[in-house]
Tab-separated table of C-alpha atoms in Angstrom:
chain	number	residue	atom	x	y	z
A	1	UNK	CA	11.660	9.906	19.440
A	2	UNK	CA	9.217	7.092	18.290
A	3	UNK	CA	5.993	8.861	18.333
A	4	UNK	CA	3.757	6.993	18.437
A	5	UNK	CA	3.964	2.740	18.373
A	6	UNK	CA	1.193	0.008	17.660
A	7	UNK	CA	1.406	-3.380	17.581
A	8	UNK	CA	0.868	-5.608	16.071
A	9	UNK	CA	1.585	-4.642	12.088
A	10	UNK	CA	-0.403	-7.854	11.301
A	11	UNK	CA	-3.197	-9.851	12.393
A	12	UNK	CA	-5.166	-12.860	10.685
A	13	UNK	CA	-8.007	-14.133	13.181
A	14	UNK	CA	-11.233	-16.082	12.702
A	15	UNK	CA	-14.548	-15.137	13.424
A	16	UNK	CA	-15.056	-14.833	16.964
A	17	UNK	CA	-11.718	-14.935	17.966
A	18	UNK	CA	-10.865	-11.765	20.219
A	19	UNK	CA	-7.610	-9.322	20.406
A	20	UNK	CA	-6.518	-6.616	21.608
A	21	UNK	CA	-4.774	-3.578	19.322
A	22	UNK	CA	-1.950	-1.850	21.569
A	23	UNK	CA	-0.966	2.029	20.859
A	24	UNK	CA	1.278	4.051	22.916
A	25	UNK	CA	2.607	7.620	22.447
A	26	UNK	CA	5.511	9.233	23.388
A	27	UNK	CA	4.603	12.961	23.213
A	28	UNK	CA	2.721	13.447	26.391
A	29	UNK	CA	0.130	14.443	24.203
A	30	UNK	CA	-3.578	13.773	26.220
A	31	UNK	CA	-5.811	13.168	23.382
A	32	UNK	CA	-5.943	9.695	21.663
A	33	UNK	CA	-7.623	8.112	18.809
A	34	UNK	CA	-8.306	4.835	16.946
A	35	UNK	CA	-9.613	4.979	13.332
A	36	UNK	CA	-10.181	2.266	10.748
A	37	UNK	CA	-9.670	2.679	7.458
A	38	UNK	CA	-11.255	0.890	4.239
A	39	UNK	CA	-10.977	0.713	0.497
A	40	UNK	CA	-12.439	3.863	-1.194
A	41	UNK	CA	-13.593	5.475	2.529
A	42	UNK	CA	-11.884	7.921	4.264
A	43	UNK	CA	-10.623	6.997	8.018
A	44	UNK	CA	-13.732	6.744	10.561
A	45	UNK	CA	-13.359	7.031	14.236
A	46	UNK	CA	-13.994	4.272	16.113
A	47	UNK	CA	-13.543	5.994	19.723
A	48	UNK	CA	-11.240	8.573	21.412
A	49	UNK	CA	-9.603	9.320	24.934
A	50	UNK	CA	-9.771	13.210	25.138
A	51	UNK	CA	-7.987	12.528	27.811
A	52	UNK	CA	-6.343	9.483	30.642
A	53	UNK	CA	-9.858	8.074	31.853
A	54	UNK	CA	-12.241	8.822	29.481
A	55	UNK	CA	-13.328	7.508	26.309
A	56	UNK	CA	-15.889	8.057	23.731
A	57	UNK	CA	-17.468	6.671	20.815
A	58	UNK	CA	-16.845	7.764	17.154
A	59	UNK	CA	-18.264	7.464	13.774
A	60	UNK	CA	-18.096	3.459	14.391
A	61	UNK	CA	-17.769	2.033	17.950
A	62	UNK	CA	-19.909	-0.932	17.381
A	63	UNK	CA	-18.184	-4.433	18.204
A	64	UNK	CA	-14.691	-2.494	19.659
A	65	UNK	CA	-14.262	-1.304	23.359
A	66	UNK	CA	-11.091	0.272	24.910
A	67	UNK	CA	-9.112	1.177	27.427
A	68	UNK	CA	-7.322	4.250	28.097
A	69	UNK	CA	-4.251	2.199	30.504
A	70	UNK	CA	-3.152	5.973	31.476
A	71	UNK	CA	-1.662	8.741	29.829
A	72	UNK	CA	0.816	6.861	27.171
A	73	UNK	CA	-1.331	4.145	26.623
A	74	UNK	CA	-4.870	3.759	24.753
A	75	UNK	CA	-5.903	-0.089	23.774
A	76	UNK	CA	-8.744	-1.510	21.438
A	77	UNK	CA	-10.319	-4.657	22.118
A	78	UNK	CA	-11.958	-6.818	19.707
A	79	UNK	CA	-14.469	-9.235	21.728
A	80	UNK	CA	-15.636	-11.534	19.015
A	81	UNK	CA	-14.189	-10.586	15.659
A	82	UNK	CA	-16.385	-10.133	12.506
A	83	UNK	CA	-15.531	-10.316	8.980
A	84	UNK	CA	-16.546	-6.736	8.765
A	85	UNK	CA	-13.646	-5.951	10.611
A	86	UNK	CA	-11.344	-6.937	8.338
A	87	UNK	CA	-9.278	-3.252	7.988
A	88	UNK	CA	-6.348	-1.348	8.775
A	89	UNK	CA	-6.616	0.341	11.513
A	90	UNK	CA	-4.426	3.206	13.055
A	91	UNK	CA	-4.039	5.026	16.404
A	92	UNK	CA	-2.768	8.529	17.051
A	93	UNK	CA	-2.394	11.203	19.269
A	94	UNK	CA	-2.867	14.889	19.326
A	95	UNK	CA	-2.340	17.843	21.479
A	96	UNK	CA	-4.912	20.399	23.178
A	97	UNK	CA	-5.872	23.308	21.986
A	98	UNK	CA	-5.365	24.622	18.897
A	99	UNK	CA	-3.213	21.971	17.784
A	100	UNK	CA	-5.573	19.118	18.466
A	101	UNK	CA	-6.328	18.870	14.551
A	102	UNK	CA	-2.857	17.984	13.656
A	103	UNK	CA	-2.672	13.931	14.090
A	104	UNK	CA	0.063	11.918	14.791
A	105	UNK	CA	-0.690	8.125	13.657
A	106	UNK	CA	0.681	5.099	14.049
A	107	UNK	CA	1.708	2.856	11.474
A	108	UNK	CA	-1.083	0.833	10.915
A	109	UNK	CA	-2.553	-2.567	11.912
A	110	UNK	CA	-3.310	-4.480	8.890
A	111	UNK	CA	-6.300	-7.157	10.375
A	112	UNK	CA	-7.903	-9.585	8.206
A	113	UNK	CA	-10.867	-11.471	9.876
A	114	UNK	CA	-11.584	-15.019	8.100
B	1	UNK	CA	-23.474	12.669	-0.221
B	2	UNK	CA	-20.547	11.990	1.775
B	3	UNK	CA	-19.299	14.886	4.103
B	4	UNK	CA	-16.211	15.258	1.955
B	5	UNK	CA	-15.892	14.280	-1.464
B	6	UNK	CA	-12.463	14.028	-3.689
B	7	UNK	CA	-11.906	12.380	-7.016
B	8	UNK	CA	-10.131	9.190	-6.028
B	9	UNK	CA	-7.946	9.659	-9.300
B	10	UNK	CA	-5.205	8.035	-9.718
B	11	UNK	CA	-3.842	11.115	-11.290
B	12	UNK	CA	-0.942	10.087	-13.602
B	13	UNK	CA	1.380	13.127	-13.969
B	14	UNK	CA	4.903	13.889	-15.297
B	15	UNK	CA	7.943	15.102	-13.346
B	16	UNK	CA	7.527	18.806	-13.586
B	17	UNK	CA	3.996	19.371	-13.868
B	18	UNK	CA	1.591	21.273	-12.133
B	19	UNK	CA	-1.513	19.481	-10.565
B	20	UNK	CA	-4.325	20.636	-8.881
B	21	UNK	CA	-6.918	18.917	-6.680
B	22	UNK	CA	-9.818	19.419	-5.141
B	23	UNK	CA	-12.207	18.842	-2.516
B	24	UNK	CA	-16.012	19.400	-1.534
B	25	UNK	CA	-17.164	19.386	1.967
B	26	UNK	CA	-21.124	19.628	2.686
B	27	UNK	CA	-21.268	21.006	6.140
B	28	UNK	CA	-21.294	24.639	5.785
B	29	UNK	CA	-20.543	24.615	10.025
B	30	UNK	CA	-16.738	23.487	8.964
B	31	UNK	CA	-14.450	25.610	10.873
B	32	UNK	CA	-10.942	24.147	10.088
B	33	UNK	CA	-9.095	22.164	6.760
B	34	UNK	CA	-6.423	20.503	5.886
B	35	UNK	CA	-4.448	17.965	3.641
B	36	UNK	CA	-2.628	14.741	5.043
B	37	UNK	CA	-0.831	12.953	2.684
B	38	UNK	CA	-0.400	9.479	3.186
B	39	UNK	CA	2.195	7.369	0.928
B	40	UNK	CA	1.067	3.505	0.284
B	41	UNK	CA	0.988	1.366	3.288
B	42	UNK	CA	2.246	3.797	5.440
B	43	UNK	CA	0.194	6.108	8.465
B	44	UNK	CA	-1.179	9.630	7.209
B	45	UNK	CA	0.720	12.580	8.078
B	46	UNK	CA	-0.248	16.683	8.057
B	47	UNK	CA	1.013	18.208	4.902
B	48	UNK	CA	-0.603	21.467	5.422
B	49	UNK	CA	-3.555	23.430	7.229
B	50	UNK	CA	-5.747	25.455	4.823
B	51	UNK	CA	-6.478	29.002	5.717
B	52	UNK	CA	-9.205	31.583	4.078
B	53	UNK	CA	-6.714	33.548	2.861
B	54	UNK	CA	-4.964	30.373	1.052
B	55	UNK	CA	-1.360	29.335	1.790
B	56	UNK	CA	1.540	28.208	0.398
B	57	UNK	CA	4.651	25.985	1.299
B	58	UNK	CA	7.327	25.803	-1.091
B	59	UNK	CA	5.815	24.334	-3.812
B	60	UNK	CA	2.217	23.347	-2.514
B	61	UNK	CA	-0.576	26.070	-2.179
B	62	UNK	CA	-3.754	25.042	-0.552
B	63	UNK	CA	-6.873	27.760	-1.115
B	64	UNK	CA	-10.309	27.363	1.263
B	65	UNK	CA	-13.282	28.669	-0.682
B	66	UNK	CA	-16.055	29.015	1.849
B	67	UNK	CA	-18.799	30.222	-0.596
B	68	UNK	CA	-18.407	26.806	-2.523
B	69	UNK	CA	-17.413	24.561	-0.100
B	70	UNK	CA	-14.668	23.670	-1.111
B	71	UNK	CA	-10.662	23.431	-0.753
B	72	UNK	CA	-7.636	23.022	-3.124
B	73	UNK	CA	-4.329	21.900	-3.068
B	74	UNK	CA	-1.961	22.841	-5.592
B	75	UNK	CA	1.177	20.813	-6.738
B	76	UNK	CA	3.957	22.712	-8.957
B	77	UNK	CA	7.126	21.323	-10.463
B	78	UNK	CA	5.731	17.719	-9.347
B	79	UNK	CA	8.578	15.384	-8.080
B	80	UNK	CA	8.610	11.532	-8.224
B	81	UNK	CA	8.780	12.027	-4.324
B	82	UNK	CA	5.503	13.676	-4.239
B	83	UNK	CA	3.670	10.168	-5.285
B	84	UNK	CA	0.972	9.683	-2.963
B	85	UNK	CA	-2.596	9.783	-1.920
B	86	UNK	CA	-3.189	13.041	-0.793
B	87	UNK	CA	-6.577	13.180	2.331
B	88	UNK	CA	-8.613	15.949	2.737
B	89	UNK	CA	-9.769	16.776	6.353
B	90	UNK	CA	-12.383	18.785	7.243
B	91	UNK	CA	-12.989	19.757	11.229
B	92	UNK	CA	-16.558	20.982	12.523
B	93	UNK	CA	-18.614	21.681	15.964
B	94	UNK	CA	-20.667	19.384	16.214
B	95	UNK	CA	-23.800	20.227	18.277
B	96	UNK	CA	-23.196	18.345	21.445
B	97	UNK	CA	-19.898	20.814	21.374
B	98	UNK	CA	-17.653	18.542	20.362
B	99	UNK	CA	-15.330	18.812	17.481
B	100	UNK	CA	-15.012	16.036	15.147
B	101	UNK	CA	-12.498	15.446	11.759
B	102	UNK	CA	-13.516	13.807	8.869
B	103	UNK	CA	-11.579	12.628	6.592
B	104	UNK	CA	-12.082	12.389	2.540
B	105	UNK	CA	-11.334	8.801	0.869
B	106	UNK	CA	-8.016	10.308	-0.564
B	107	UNK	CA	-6.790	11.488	-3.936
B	108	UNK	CA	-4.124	9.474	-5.447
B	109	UNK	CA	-0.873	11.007	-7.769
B	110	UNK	CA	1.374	9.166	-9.189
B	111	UNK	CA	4.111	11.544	-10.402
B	112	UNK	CA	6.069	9.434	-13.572
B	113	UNK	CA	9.535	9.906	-14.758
């Protein structure tokens, strides 16, 4: 059972270059999340998929978009990368209901913007 | 002030101690707790949820102290494998209805031989 799988582990880009972070789960689990996280900060949402075909901001959304491909699936684009977005950032999943608070992550994208 | 506040540490313990930390949240609206623990370099994973009535998994206790906003997580007969930084999550309504987790910065043990 792999949970759930991002790629890529590592990523060096230039400013303005664009990518796209890949996440998919395993669990048929309908919500979806992609956080950042920084030195001496906790993790900060950049957006969720409560469910397949809709998304919404978090704490952070600015300069990220995604896509929620369907139910496995939930992608994060980075148009025009920005020092500033030099982070690790992880996806997970969760269930509904009562369970939602208990996160499954990913193992981390480790992006450094030049 | 940050939503949730823990000492950053590193807390340098022996093998067999006892160690305790906590955690301040500000939003007295905070429904639900818990503690991840996340090891270095790796994803964060649930260690426990905190209930009012505190609760306790072989050796870890967490305690919920609504009064003081704040939560605790207690550590006994530390273990090398218990080296970590340990995340304090806080879940609240927020008022468009939706529920939203926010995480502390982390608390970090290092558990020596």
């Amino acid at each position: 059972n792999a949970g759930v799988t991002q790629t890529p582990k590592f990523q060096v880009l230039k400013t303005g270059q664009s990518m796209t972070l890949q996440c998919a789960q395993d669990m048929n689990h309908n919500s979806m999340y992609w956080y950042r996280q920084d030195p001496g900060m906790g993790l900060r949402l950049i957006y969720y998929s409560a469910s397949e075909g809709t998304t919404d901001k978090g704490e952070v959304p600015n300069g990220y978009n995604v896509s929620r491909l369907n139910k496995r699936e939930f992608s994060l684009r980075l148009e025009s990368a920005a020092p500033s977005q030099t982070s690790v950032y992880f996806c997970a999943s969760s269930e509904e209901g009562d369970l939602w608070e208990k996160l499954f992550f990913g193992s981390g994208t480790q992006l450094s913007v030049l | 002030r940050k939503e949730v506040e823990q000492d950053p540490g590193p807390f340098n313990v022996p093998e067999g101690a006892t160690v305790a930390f906590n955690c301040t949240y500000s939003n007295s609206a905070s429904q639900s707790f818990f503690w991840y623990r996340q090891d270095c370099r790796k994803e964060p994973k649930l260690l426990m949820s905190v209930y009012s009535s505190g609760n306790e998994d072989g050796r870890f206790t967490a305690q919920l102290n609504r009064a003081s906003q704040y939560i605790s997580l207690l550590i006994r007969d530390s273990k090398l494998s218990d080296s970590a930084t340990y995340l304090c999550v806080v879940s609240t309504y927020l008022d468009t209805g939706r529920r939203a987790l926010t995480f502390g910065s982390g608390t970090r043990l290092q558990v020596q031989p």
